[in-house]
């Protein structure tokens, strides 16, 4: 039986532990902090899930990940996704994900301005809004717990408060590094940048808001809003933060909060755009927002989920497990 050590118990480390333990490996998951800390990238209550990506390759990965979430829900008997729908806003019909969704036979609908407004979303003038009924949210906190429990119930061990200085320090056949913003401390040549991003919360009551993603130039998401079970709405700007040292504490950026509030006022006019809370979260980013999933001898690196990785965790976990057992 292969002995695999995993460094980092964020969503990627936990998904990898689950995938490896399911394949019969002897797994030890090391986390430098307590398990439910908020100093990395995976804390908080919700993340957007969507199959909508303008690039068909990402749609495929999102579908594979979606199957993994369904498997985790079955295995743990817990509901983790809330598929309340997602509205994507883009500057032209060609810039939306409609063609990529259609190529995979996935349900979606281009909305008229009136239809978008009836859903509470006000697109910029001349823009296109596409509804993906199967988009929505993953309950991030519940998903983190479920991944860990599924891994533990299949025999994985977890060591919290276990800071790993180097992969060489671990007695294992293979070491998987899923250290998020700290990855370069363990594998220095991983080509990533770390930034501290700000998300803001807004008060809203009633049934969960559908998720909203506004695409920027180049097809990446630029601004987003989603349901938050505590306050009502969570919203943020993609890549508005400055480069950060993950070991230093950081405060929410007031300018970003104001920008998000103004966007919310324009795009979700039924929501009160006075922020009620804000927090930060670390992005670990590659230049093209793709993931690093590599094997280098005894070390496997999984990194750079670039602000959109959570939804892909079951896919990332499976790939890293395959690399570790190869
Ligand atoms: C503001 C924000 C909004 C986002 N929104 C979305 C969204 O809507 N949809 C979506 O799909 N994704 C979203 N994401 C992205 C997603 O949350 C991340 O891709 C994901 O959480 C990354 O997880 P991770 O496991 O790589 O990193 P982390 O969660 O940071 O985990 C890494 C872990 O490794 C531990 N560690 C590091 N070094 C060591 C060491 N030497 N020894 C032991 N342990 C160590 C750390 O303490 C940490 O717990 C968002 C991210 C942010 C920041």
mmCIF file of C-alpha atoms and ligand atoms in Angstrom:
data_model
loop_
_atom_site.group_PDB
_atom_site.id
_atom_site.type_symbol
_atom_site.label_atom_id
_atom_site.label_comp_id
_atom_site.label_asym_id
_atom_site.label_seq_id
_atom_site.Cartn_x
_atom_site.Cartn_y
_atom_site.Cartn_z
ATOM 1 C CA UNK A 1 0.000 0.000 0.000
ATOM 2 C CA UNK A 2 1.437 3.395 -0.983
ATOM 3 C CA UNK A 3 2.035 5.798 1.902
ATOM 4 C CA UNK A 4 1.087 9.317 0.819
ATOM 5 C CA UNK A 5 1.547 12.481 2.876
ATOM 6 C CA UNK A 6 -0.482 15.554 1.900
ATOM 7 C CA UNK A 7 0.648 19.032 2.953
ATOM 8 C CA UNK A 8 -2.297 21.406 3.418
ATOM 9 C CA UNK A 9 -5.883 20.659 4.461
ATOM 10 C CA UNK A 10 -7.689 23.270 2.375
ATOM 11 C CA UNK A 11 -10.334 22.051 -0.049
ATOM 12 C CA UNK A 12 -7.718 20.649 -2.467
ATOM 13 C CA UNK A 13 -5.826 18.689 0.195
ATOM 14 C CA UNK A 14 -9.056 17.257 1.583
ATOM 15 C CA UNK A 15 -10.342 16.292 -1.879
ATOM 16 C CA UNK A 16 -6.999 14.612 -2.578
ATOM 17 C CA UNK A 17 -7.128 12.758 0.746
ATOM 18 C CA UNK A 18 -10.616 11.487 -0.078
ATOM 19 C CA UNK A 19 -9.586 10.376 -3.583
ATOM 20 C CA UNK A 20 -6.410 8.663 -2.333
ATOM 21 C CA UNK A 21 -8.070 6.931 0.612
ATOM 22 C CA UNK A 22 -10.844 5.733 -1.737
ATOM 23 C CA UNK A 23 -8.122 4.150 -3.883
ATOM 24 C CA UNK A 24 -6.644 2.306 -0.914
ATOM 25 C CA UNK A 25 -3.627 4.509 -0.174
ATOM 26 C CA UNK A 26 -2.371 5.076 3.368
ATOM 27 C CA UNK A 27 -2.932 8.818 3.720
ATOM 28 C CA UNK A 28 -1.747 11.378 6.262
ATOM 29 C CA UNK A 29 -2.982 14.945 5.832
ATOM 30 C CA UNK A 30 -0.888 17.667 7.506
ATOM 31 C CA UNK A 31 -2.325 21.098 8.301
ATOM 32 C CA UNK A 32 -0.158 23.817 9.829
ATOM 33 C CA UNK A 33 -3.089 25.572 11.571
ATOM 34 C CA UNK A 34 -6.275 24.290 13.212
ATOM 35 C CA UNK A 35 -8.577 22.620 10.690
ATOM 36 C CA UNK A 36 -11.215 25.336 10.394
ATOM 37 C CA UNK A 37 -8.912 28.376 10.141
ATOM 38 C CA UNK A 38 -9.650 31.393 7.952
ATOM 39 C CA UNK A 39 -6.120 32.324 6.851
ATOM 40 C CA UNK A 40 -6.035 30.535 3.480
ATOM 41 C CA UNK A 41 -8.418 30.308 0.526
ATOM 42 C CA UNK A 42 -11.103 27.779 1.460
ATOM 43 C CA UNK A 43 -12.881 29.371 4.454
ATOM 44 C CA UNK A 44 -16.340 30.913 4.361
ATOM 45 C CA UNK A 45 -19.836 29.626 3.808
ATOM 46 C CA UNK A 46 -20.338 29.578 0.026
ATOM 47 C CA UNK A 47 -18.643 29.523 -3.404
ATOM 48 C CA UNK A 48 -20.156 29.772 -6.868
ATOM 49 C CA UNK A 49 -20.519 26.561 -8.857
ATOM 50 C CA UNK A 50 -21.142 26.777 -12.564
ATOM 51 C CA UNK A 51 -20.719 24.771 -15.720
ATOM 52 C CA UNK A 52 -20.687 28.086 -17.602
ATOM 53 C CA UNK A 53 -17.216 28.746 -18.972
ATOM 54 C CA UNK A 54 -16.730 30.273 -22.439
ATOM 55 C CA UNK A 55 -13.928 27.743 -23.012
ATOM 56 C CA UNK A 56 -15.304 24.262 -23.696
ATOM 57 C CA UNK A 57 -12.339 22.582 -21.971
ATOM 58 C CA UNK A 58 -13.306 24.185 -18.648
ATOM 59 C CA UNK A 59 -16.915 23.025 -19.131
ATOM 60 C CA UNK A 60 -15.619 19.463 -19.354
ATOM 61 C CA UNK A 61 -13.621 19.821 -16.147
ATOM 62 C CA UNK A 62 -16.602 21.424 -14.418
ATOM 63 C CA UNK A 63 -18.756 18.453 -15.478
ATOM 64 C CA UNK A 64 -16.202 15.995 -14.090
ATOM 65 C CA UNK A 65 -16.087 17.953 -10.843
ATOM 66 C CA UNK A 66 -19.891 18.065 -10.694
ATOM 67 C CA UNK A 67 -19.991 14.268 -10.857
ATOM 68 C CA UNK A 68 -17.495 14.220 -7.979
ATOM 69 C CA UNK A 69 -19.674 16.492 -5.826
ATOM 70 C CA UNK A 70 -22.660 14.209 -6.494
ATOM 71 C CA UNK A 71 -20.568 11.220 -5.429
ATOM 72 C CA UNK A 72 -19.526 12.998 -2.224
ATOM 73 C CA UNK A 73 -23.151 13.907 -1.494
ATOM 74 C CA UNK A 74 -24.141 10.257 -1.957
ATOM 75 C CA UNK A 75 -21.256 8.914 0.104
ATOM 76 C CA UNK A 76 -21.810 11.283 3.043
ATOM 77 C CA UNK A 77 -25.592 11.614 2.753
ATOM 78 C CA UNK A 78 -25.223 15.411 2.968
ATOM 79 C CA UNK A 79 -26.587 18.114 0.643
ATOM 80 C CA UNK A 80 -23.656 20.305 -0.406
ATOM 81 C CA UNK A 81 -24.769 22.103 -3.575
ATOM 82 C CA UNK A 82 -27.696 24.475 -3.955
ATOM 83 C CA UNK A 83 -28.374 24.747 -7.671
ATOM 84 C CA UNK A 84 -30.454 27.927 -7.555
ATOM 85 C CA UNK A 85 -29.290 29.042 -11.016
ATOM 86 C CA UNK A 86 -26.617 31.354 -12.351
ATOM 87 C CA UNK A 87 -26.821 34.409 -14.580
ATOM 88 C CA UNK A 88 -23.751 35.190 -16.657
ATOM 89 C CA UNK A 89 -23.330 38.711 -18.039
ATOM 90 C CA UNK A 90 -21.042 39.388 -21.017
ATOM 91 C CA UNK A 91 -20.469 42.270 -23.398
ATOM 92 C CA UNK A 92 -21.622 40.299 -26.483
ATOM 93 C CA UNK A 93 -23.387 36.996 -27.258
ATOM 94 C CA UNK A 94 -20.058 35.551 -28.516
ATOM 95 C CA UNK A 95 -18.352 36.351 -25.222
ATOM 96 C CA UNK A 96 -20.850 34.289 -23.183
ATOM 97 C CA UNK A 97 -20.629 30.577 -22.390
ATOM 98 C CA UNK A 98 -23.725 29.809 -24.498
ATOM 99 C CA UNK A 99 -21.805 28.131 -27.341
ATOM 100 C CA UNK A 100 -19.677 26.012 -24.982
ATOM 101 C CA UNK A 101 -22.760 24.935 -23.027
ATOM 102 C CA UNK A 102 -24.613 24.135 -26.269
ATOM 103 C CA UNK A 103 -21.650 22.061 -27.504
ATOM 104 C CA UNK A 104 -22.085 19.849 -24.423
ATOM 105 C CA UNK A 105 -25.880 19.762 -24.706
ATOM 106 C CA UNK A 106 -26.200 21.618 -21.395
ATOM 107 C CA UNK A 107 -29.291 23.513 -20.410
ATOM 108 C CA UNK A 108 -29.057 27.322 -20.739
ATOM 109 C CA UNK A 109 -31.105 30.223 -22.042
ATOM 110 C CA UNK A 110 -30.263 33.689 -23.368
ATOM 111 C CA UNK A 111 -32.460 36.087 -21.379
ATOM 112 C CA UNK A 112 -34.221 39.173 -22.639
ATOM 113 C CA UNK A 113 -33.556 42.265 -20.570
ATOM 114 C CA UNK A 114 -37.047 41.914 -19.080
ATOM 115 C CA UNK A 115 -36.430 38.280 -18.120
ATOM 116 C CA UNK A 116 -33.104 39.168 -16.495
ATOM 117 C CA UNK A 117 -34.732 41.997 -14.561
ATOM 118 C CA UNK A 118 -37.525 39.667 -13.441
ATOM 119 C CA UNK A 119 -34.750 37.550 -11.866
ATOM 120 C CA UNK A 120 -33.420 40.664 -10.103
ATOM 121 C CA UNK A 121 -30.449 41.209 -12.435
ATOM 122 C CA UNK A 122 -29.967 44.411 -14.464
ATOM 123 C CA UNK A 123 -27.461 43.793 -17.309
ATOM 124 C CA UNK A 124 -25.407 46.743 -18.626
ATOM 125 C CA UNK A 125 -27.003 48.265 -21.729
ATOM 126 C CA UNK A 126 -26.394 46.170 -24.855
ATOM 127 C CA UNK A 127 -24.939 43.221 -22.891
ATOM 128 C CA UNK A 128 -26.086 39.597 -23.035
ATOM 129 C CA UNK A 129 -27.407 37.654 -20.050
ATOM 130 C CA UNK A 130 -27.397 33.841 -20.072
ATOM 131 C CA UNK A 131 -29.209 31.721 -17.481
ATOM 132 C CA UNK A 132 -27.603 28.410 -16.458
ATOM 133 C CA UNK A 133 -30.296 26.718 -14.342
ATOM 134 C CA UNK A 134 -27.758 24.190 -13.000
ATOM 135 C CA UNK A 135 -25.396 26.834 -11.608
ATOM 136 C CA UNK A 136 -25.595 28.049 -8.022
ATOM 137 C CA UNK A 137 -23.510 27.535 -4.915
ATOM 138 C CA UNK A 138 -21.569 24.950 -2.988
ATOM 139 C CA UNK A 139 -21.806 25.287 0.784
ATOM 140 C CA UNK A 140 -18.057 25.616 1.249
ATOM 141 C CA UNK A 141 -17.980 24.988 5.001
ATOM 142 C CA UNK A 142 -20.161 21.880 4.683
ATOM 143 C CA UNK A 143 -18.148 20.661 1.700
ATOM 144 C CA UNK A 144 -14.868 21.039 3.621
ATOM 145 C CA UNK A 145 -16.291 18.973 6.485
ATOM 146 C CA UNK A 146 -17.773 16.354 4.151
ATOM 147 C CA UNK A 147 -14.508 15.879 2.233
ATOM 148 C CA UNK A 148 -12.587 15.428 5.464
ATOM 149 C CA UNK A 149 -15.142 13.044 6.972
ATOM 150 C CA UNK A 150 -15.254 10.995 3.766
ATOM 151 C CA UNK A 151 -11.442 10.747 3.789
ATOM 152 C CA UNK A 152 -11.326 9.855 7.503
ATOM 153 C CA UNK A 153 -14.031 7.226 7.160
ATOM 154 C CA UNK A 154 -11.924 5.583 4.451
ATOM 155 C CA UNK A 155 -8.948 5.416 6.786
ATOM 156 C CA UNK A 156 -7.051 8.689 6.178
ATOM 157 C CA UNK A 157 -5.388 10.358 9.186
ATOM 158 C CA UNK A 158 -5.207 14.080 9.776
ATOM 159 C CA UNK A 159 -2.627 16.000 11.810
ATOM 160 C CA UNK A 160 -3.620 19.575 12.603
ATOM 161 C CA UNK A 161 -0.999 22.002 13.929
ATOM 162 C CA UNK A 162 1.583 20.118 11.856
ATOM 163 C CA UNK A 163 3.718 22.620 9.949
ATOM 164 C CA UNK A 164 5.813 20.846 7.296
ATOM 165 C CA UNK A 165 9.157 22.556 6.592
ATOM 166 C CA UNK A 166 9.907 20.624 3.406
ATOM 167 C CA UNK A 167 8.588 17.569 1.508
ATOM 168 C CA UNK A 168 11.940 15.931 2.383
ATOM 169 C CA UNK A 169 10.989 16.062 6.064
ATOM 170 C CA UNK A 170 8.145 13.581 5.553
ATOM 171 C CA UNK A 171 8.472 9.818 5.740
ATOM 172 C CA UNK A 172 6.200 8.756 2.862
ATOM 173 C CA UNK A 173 6.441 7.216 -0.609
ATOM 174 C CA UNK A 174 4.877 10.300 -2.187
ATOM 175 C CA UNK A 175 4.244 13.822 -0.861
ATOM 176 C CA UNK A 176 1.361 15.825 -2.342
ATOM 177 C CA UNK A 177 1.718 19.570 -1.785
ATOM 178 C CA UNK A 178 -1.630 21.370 -1.700
ATOM 179 C CA UNK A 179 -0.379 24.316 0.335
ATOM 180 C CA UNK A 180 -2.357 27.056 -1.422
ATOM 181 C CA UNK A 181 -0.723 30.462 -1.006
ATOM 182 C CA UNK A 182 2.229 28.841 0.801
ATOM 183 C CA UNK A 183 3.119 26.493 -2.088
ATOM 184 C CA UNK A 184 6.365 28.262 -3.014
ATOM 185 C CA UNK A 185 7.705 27.758 0.507
ATOM 186 C CA UNK A 186 7.688 24.016 -0.261
ATOM 187 C CA UNK A 187 8.154 23.949 -4.047
ATOM 188 C CA UNK A 188 9.874 27.242 -4.937
ATOM 189 C CA UNK A 189 9.577 27.113 -8.743
ATOM 190 C CA UNK A 190 5.781 26.921 -8.998
ATOM 191 C CA UNK A 191 4.866 29.944 -11.179
ATOM 192 C CA UNK A 192 2.212 31.602 -9.033
ATOM 193 C CA UNK A 193 1.404 34.970 -7.563
ATOM 194 C CA UNK A 194 -0.380 35.393 -4.229
ATOM 195 C CA UNK A 195 -2.815 38.250 -3.684
ATOM 196 C CA UNK A 196 -5.133 39.153 -0.829
ATOM 197 C CA UNK A 197 -8.677 39.639 -2.124
ATOM 198 C CA UNK A 198 -11.622 41.321 -0.420
ATOM 199 C CA UNK A 199 -15.219 40.073 -0.404
ATOM 200 C CA UNK A 200 -18.140 42.101 0.935
ATOM 201 C CA UNK A 201 -21.483 41.021 2.395
ATOM 202 C CA UNK A 202 -24.898 42.641 1.972
ATOM 203 C CA UNK A 203 -28.178 42.117 3.810
ATOM 204 C CA UNK A 204 -30.948 40.280 1.985
ATOM 205 C CA UNK A 205 -33.778 38.043 3.135
ATOM 206 C CA UNK A 206 -35.907 35.497 1.312
ATOM 207 C CA UNK A 207 -35.017 32.512 -0.848
ATOM 208 C CA UNK A 208 -31.371 32.213 -1.938
ATOM 209 C CA UNK A 209 -30.202 34.683 -4.557
ATOM 210 C CA UNK A 210 -29.116 33.088 -7.805
ATOM 211 C CA UNK A 211 -25.404 33.439 -8.545
ATOM 212 C CA UNK A 212 -24.297 36.261 -10.851
ATOM 213 C CA UNK A 213 -21.022 36.399 -12.758
ATOM 214 C CA UNK A 214 -19.959 39.352 -14.885
ATOM 215 C CA UNK A 215 -17.278 38.433 -17.407
ATOM 216 C CA UNK A 216 -14.404 40.780 -18.173
ATOM 217 C CA UNK A 217 -12.218 41.083 -21.268
ATOM 218 C CA UNK A 218 -10.729 37.687 -22.125
ATOM 219 C CA UNK A 219 -13.652 35.668 -20.737
ATOM 220 C CA UNK A 220 -12.581 35.462 -17.087
ATOM 221 C CA UNK A 221 -15.082 36.396 -14.397
ATOM 222 C CA UNK A 222 -14.618 39.938 -13.159
ATOM 223 C CA UNK A 223 -17.355 40.612 -10.620
ATOM 224 C CA UNK A 224 -19.569 38.130 -8.839
ATOM 225 C CA UNK A 225 -22.423 37.824 -6.374
ATOM 226 C CA UNK A 226 -23.867 34.773 -4.659
ATOM 227 C CA UNK A 227 -26.034 33.646 -1.791
ATOM 228 C CA UNK A 228 -24.623 33.785 1.733
ATOM 229 C CA UNK A 229 -26.653 31.943 4.395
ATOM 230 C CA UNK A 230 -25.699 34.417 7.132
ATOM 231 C CA UNK A 231 -26.044 37.874 5.584
ATOM 232 C CA UNK A 232 -27.898 37.167 2.333
ATOM 233 C CA UNK A 233 -25.399 38.189 -0.352
ATOM 234 C CA UNK A 234 -21.649 37.811 -0.818
ATOM 235 C CA UNK A 235 -19.964 39.765 -3.638
ATOM 236 C CA UNK A 236 -16.490 40.533 -4.877
ATOM 237 C CA UNK A 237 -14.186 41.596 -7.681
ATOM 238 C CA UNK A 238 -11.851 39.081 -9.254
ATOM 239 C CA UNK A 239 -8.155 40.025 -8.910
ATOM 240 C CA UNK A 240 -8.519 43.424 -7.324
ATOM 241 C CA UNK A 241 -6.080 42.633 -4.511
ATOM 242 C CA UNK A 242 -2.399 43.391 -4.071
ATOM 243 C CA UNK A 243 0.429 40.890 -3.753
ATOM 244 C CA UNK A 244 0.529 39.454 -0.252
ATOM 245 C CA UNK A 245 2.637 37.434 2.171
ATOM 246 C CA UNK A 246 0.307 34.653 3.410
ATOM 247 C CA UNK A 247 1.879 34.790 6.889
ATOM 248 C CA UNK A 248 0.929 38.425 7.398
ATOM 249 C CA UNK A 249 -2.572 39.369 8.523
ATOM 250 C CA UNK A 250 -4.461 41.644 6.140
ATOM 251 C CA UNK A 251 -7.538 43.824 6.350
ATOM 252 C CA UNK A 252 -10.357 44.187 3.776
ATOM 253 C CA UNK A 253 -9.659 46.925 1.218
ATOM 254 C CA UNK A 254 -12.210 49.750 1.571
ATOM 255 C CA UNK A 255 -11.853 50.801 -2.095
ATOM 256 C CA UNK A 256 -12.746 47.274 -3.224
ATOM 257 C CA UNK A 257 -15.756 47.200 -0.891
ATOM 258 C CA UNK A 258 -16.965 50.507 -2.389
ATOM 259 C CA UNK A 259 -16.455 49.216 -5.952
ATOM 260 C CA UNK A 260 -18.388 46.026 -5.186
ATOM 261 C CA UNK A 261 -21.195 47.996 -3.506
ATOM 262 C CA UNK A 262 -21.532 50.278 -6.555
ATOM 263 C CA UNK A 263 -21.607 47.267 -8.904
ATOM 264 C CA UNK A 264 -24.258 45.614 -6.736
ATOM 265 C CA UNK A 265 -26.361 48.813 -6.742
ATOM 266 C CA UNK A 266 -26.349 48.769 -10.564
ATOM 267 C CA UNK A 267 -26.623 45.031 -11.265
ATOM 268 C CA UNK A 268 -28.802 43.767 -8.390
ATOM 269 C CA UNK A 269 -31.015 46.784 -7.781
ATOM 270 C CA UNK A 270 -33.356 44.934 -5.389
ATOM 271 C CA UNK A 271 -30.510 44.306 -2.916
ATOM 272 C CA UNK A 272 -29.576 46.959 -0.342
ATOM 273 C CA UNK A 273 -26.055 47.938 -1.460
ATOM 274 C CA UNK A 274 -24.832 49.105 1.965
ATOM 275 C CA UNK A 275 -22.117 46.612 2.974
ATOM 276 C CA UNK A 276 -22.691 44.893 6.325
ATOM 277 C CA UNK A 277 -19.380 42.993 6.566
ATOM 278 C CA UNK A 278 -16.172 42.287 4.648
ATOM 279 C CA UNK A 279 -13.322 39.798 4.858
ATOM 280 C CA UNK A 280 -10.241 38.732 2.949
ATOM 281 C CA UNK A 281 -9.189 35.522 1.234
ATOM 282 C CA UNK A 282 -5.972 34.594 -0.587
ATOM 283 C CA UNK A 283 -5.775 33.986 -4.333
ATOM 284 C CA UNK A 284 -2.940 31.886 -5.719
ATOM 285 C CA UNK A 285 -2.793 32.631 -9.409
ATOM 286 C CA UNK A 286 -1.080 31.467 -12.575
ATOM 287 C CA UNK A 287 -0.784 33.814 -15.558
ATOM 288 C CA UNK A 288 -3.505 32.001 -17.542
ATOM 289 C CA UNK A 289 -5.610 30.918 -14.540
ATOM 290 C CA UNK A 290 -4.980 27.240 -15.268
ATOM 291 C CA UNK A 291 -4.138 24.821 -12.482
ATOM 292 C CA UNK A 292 -0.715 23.391 -11.686
ATOM 293 C CA UNK A 293 -1.081 19.596 -11.417
ATOM 294 C CA UNK A 294 2.432 18.157 -11.690
ATOM 295 C CA UNK A 295 4.595 15.326 -10.484
ATOM 296 C CA UNK A 296 8.307 15.960 -9.790
ATOM 297 C CA UNK A 297 9.900 12.734 -8.592
ATOM 298 C CA UNK A 298 8.455 11.917 -5.183
ATOM 299 C CA UNK A 299 6.563 15.225 -4.985
ATOM 300 C CA UNK A 300 3.167 15.987 -6.539
ATOM 301 C CA UNK A 301 2.095 19.645 -6.669
ATOM 302 C CA UNK A 302 -1.472 20.824 -6.893
ATOM 303 C CA UNK A 303 -1.828 24.556 -6.927
ATOM 304 C CA UNK A 304 -3.008 27.790 -8.399
ATOM 305 C CA UNK A 305 -6.701 27.583 -8.305
ATOM 306 C CA UNK A 306 -6.760 31.202 -9.234
ATOM 307 C CA UNK A 307 -9.943 32.352 -7.598
ATOM 308 C CA UNK A 308 -12.231 29.843 -9.294
ATOM 309 C CA UNK A 309 -10.935 26.535 -7.992
ATOM 310 C CA UNK A 310 -13.334 25.458 -5.261
ATOM 311 C CA UNK A 311 -15.933 24.047 -7.635
ATOM 312 C CA UNK A 312 -13.228 21.896 -9.247
ATOM 313 C CA UNK A 313 -11.971 20.335 -6.004
ATOM 314 C CA UNK A 314 -13.254 16.774 -6.678
ATOM 315 C CA UNK A 315 -11.628 16.877 -10.124
ATOM 316 C CA UNK A 316 -8.334 18.265 -8.721
ATOM 317 C CA UNK A 317 -8.330 15.666 -5.930
ATOM 318 C CA UNK A 318 -8.819 12.830 -8.393
ATOM 319 C CA UNK A 319 -6.038 14.057 -10.733
ATOM 320 C CA UNK A 320 -3.579 14.533 -7.869
ATOM 321 C CA UNK A 321 -4.422 11.069 -6.530
ATOM 322 C CA UNK A 322 -3.772 9.559 -9.986
ATOM 323 C CA UNK A 323 -0.423 11.383 -10.177
ATOM 324 C CA UNK A 324 0.506 10.213 -6.672
ATOM 325 C CA UNK A 325 -0.331 6.576 -7.425
ATOM 326 C CA UNK A 326 1.203 6.516 -10.931
HETATM 327 C C1 LIG B 1 -12.392 35.758 -2.407
HETATM 328 C C2 LIG B 1 -12.446 34.396 -3.034
HETATM 329 C C3 LIG B 1 -13.578 34.010 -3.715
HETATM 330 C C4 LIG B 1 -13.617 32.784 -4.355
HETATM 331 N N1 LIG B 1 -14.752 32.418 -5.001
HETATM 332 C C5 LIG B 1 -14.814 31.212 -5.610
HETATM 333 C C6 LIG B 1 -16.018 30.793 -6.211
HETATM 334 O O1 LIG B 1 -17.042 31.487 -6.160
HETATM 335 N N2 LIG B 1 -16.035 29.588 -6.824
HETATM 336 C C7 LIG B 1 -14.945 28.777 -6.872
HETATM 337 O O2 LIG B 1 -15.029 27.705 -7.468
HETATM 338 N N3 LIG B 1 -13.788 29.149 -6.277
HETATM 339 C C8 LIG B 1 -13.699 30.336 -5.640
HETATM 340 N N4 LIG B 1 -12.559 30.731 -5.010
HETATM 341 C C9 LIG B 1 -11.358 29.875 -5.120
HETATM 342 C C10 LIG B 1 -11.282 28.770 -4.095
HETATM 343 O O3 LIG B 1 -11.778 29.161 -2.851
HETATM 344 C C11 LIG B 1 -9.820 28.326 -4.021
HETATM 345 O O4 LIG B 1 -9.410 27.936 -5.321
HETATM 346 C C12 LIG B 1 -9.608 27.162 -3.086
HETATM 347 O O5 LIG B 1 -10.183 27.401 -1.821
HETATM 348 C C13 LIG B 1 -8.112 26.867 -2.950
HETATM 349 O O6 LIG B 1 -7.938 25.852 -1.999
HETATM 350 P P1 LIG B 1 -6.511 25.304 -1.606
HETATM 351 O O7 LIG B 1 -6.757 24.031 -0.883
HETATM 352 O O8 LIG B 1 -5.616 25.296 -2.801
HETATM 353 O O9 LIG B 1 -5.869 26.426 -0.646
HETATM 354 P P2 LIG B 1 -6.094 26.669 0.940
HETATM 355 O O10 LIG B 1 -7.512 26.571 1.276
HETATM 356 O O11 LIG B 1 -5.409 27.931 1.288
HETATM 357 O O12 LIG B 1 -5.365 25.448 1.603
HETATM 358 C C14 LIG B 1 -3.972 25.347 1.716
HETATM 359 C C15 LIG B 1 -3.695 24.827 3.101
HETATM 360 O O13 LIG B 1 -2.336 24.441 3.217
HETATM 361 C C16 LIG B 1 -1.917 24.735 4.535
HETATM 362 N N5 LIG B 1 -0.451 24.793 4.523
HETATM 363 C C17 LIG B 1 0.317 25.649 3.815
HETATM 364 N N6 LIG B 1 1.619 25.420 4.044
HETATM 365 C C18 LIG B 1 1.687 24.390 4.915
HETATM 366 C C19 LIG B 1 2.770 23.691 5.531
HETATM 367 N N7 LIG B 1 4.045 24.029 5.273
HETATM 368 N N8 LIG B 1 2.497 22.676 6.381
HETATM 369 C C20 LIG B 1 1.197 22.311 6.633
HETATM 370 N N9 LIG B 1 0.131 22.960 6.081
HETATM 371 C C21 LIG B 1 0.370 23.984 5.218
HETATM 372 C C22 LIG B 1 -2.577 26.086 4.795
HETATM 373 O O14 LIG B 1 -2.607 26.408 6.156
HETATM 374 C C23 LIG B 1 -3.938 25.866 4.181
HETATM 375 O O15 LIG B 1 -4.872 25.365 5.122
HETATM 376 C C24 LIG B 1 -12.494 31.932 -4.330
HETATM 377 C C25 LIG B 1 -11.363 32.305 -3.618
HETATM 378 C C26 LIG B 1 -11.335 33.514 -2.951
HETATM 379 C C27 LIG B 1 -10.092 33.879 -2.204
#
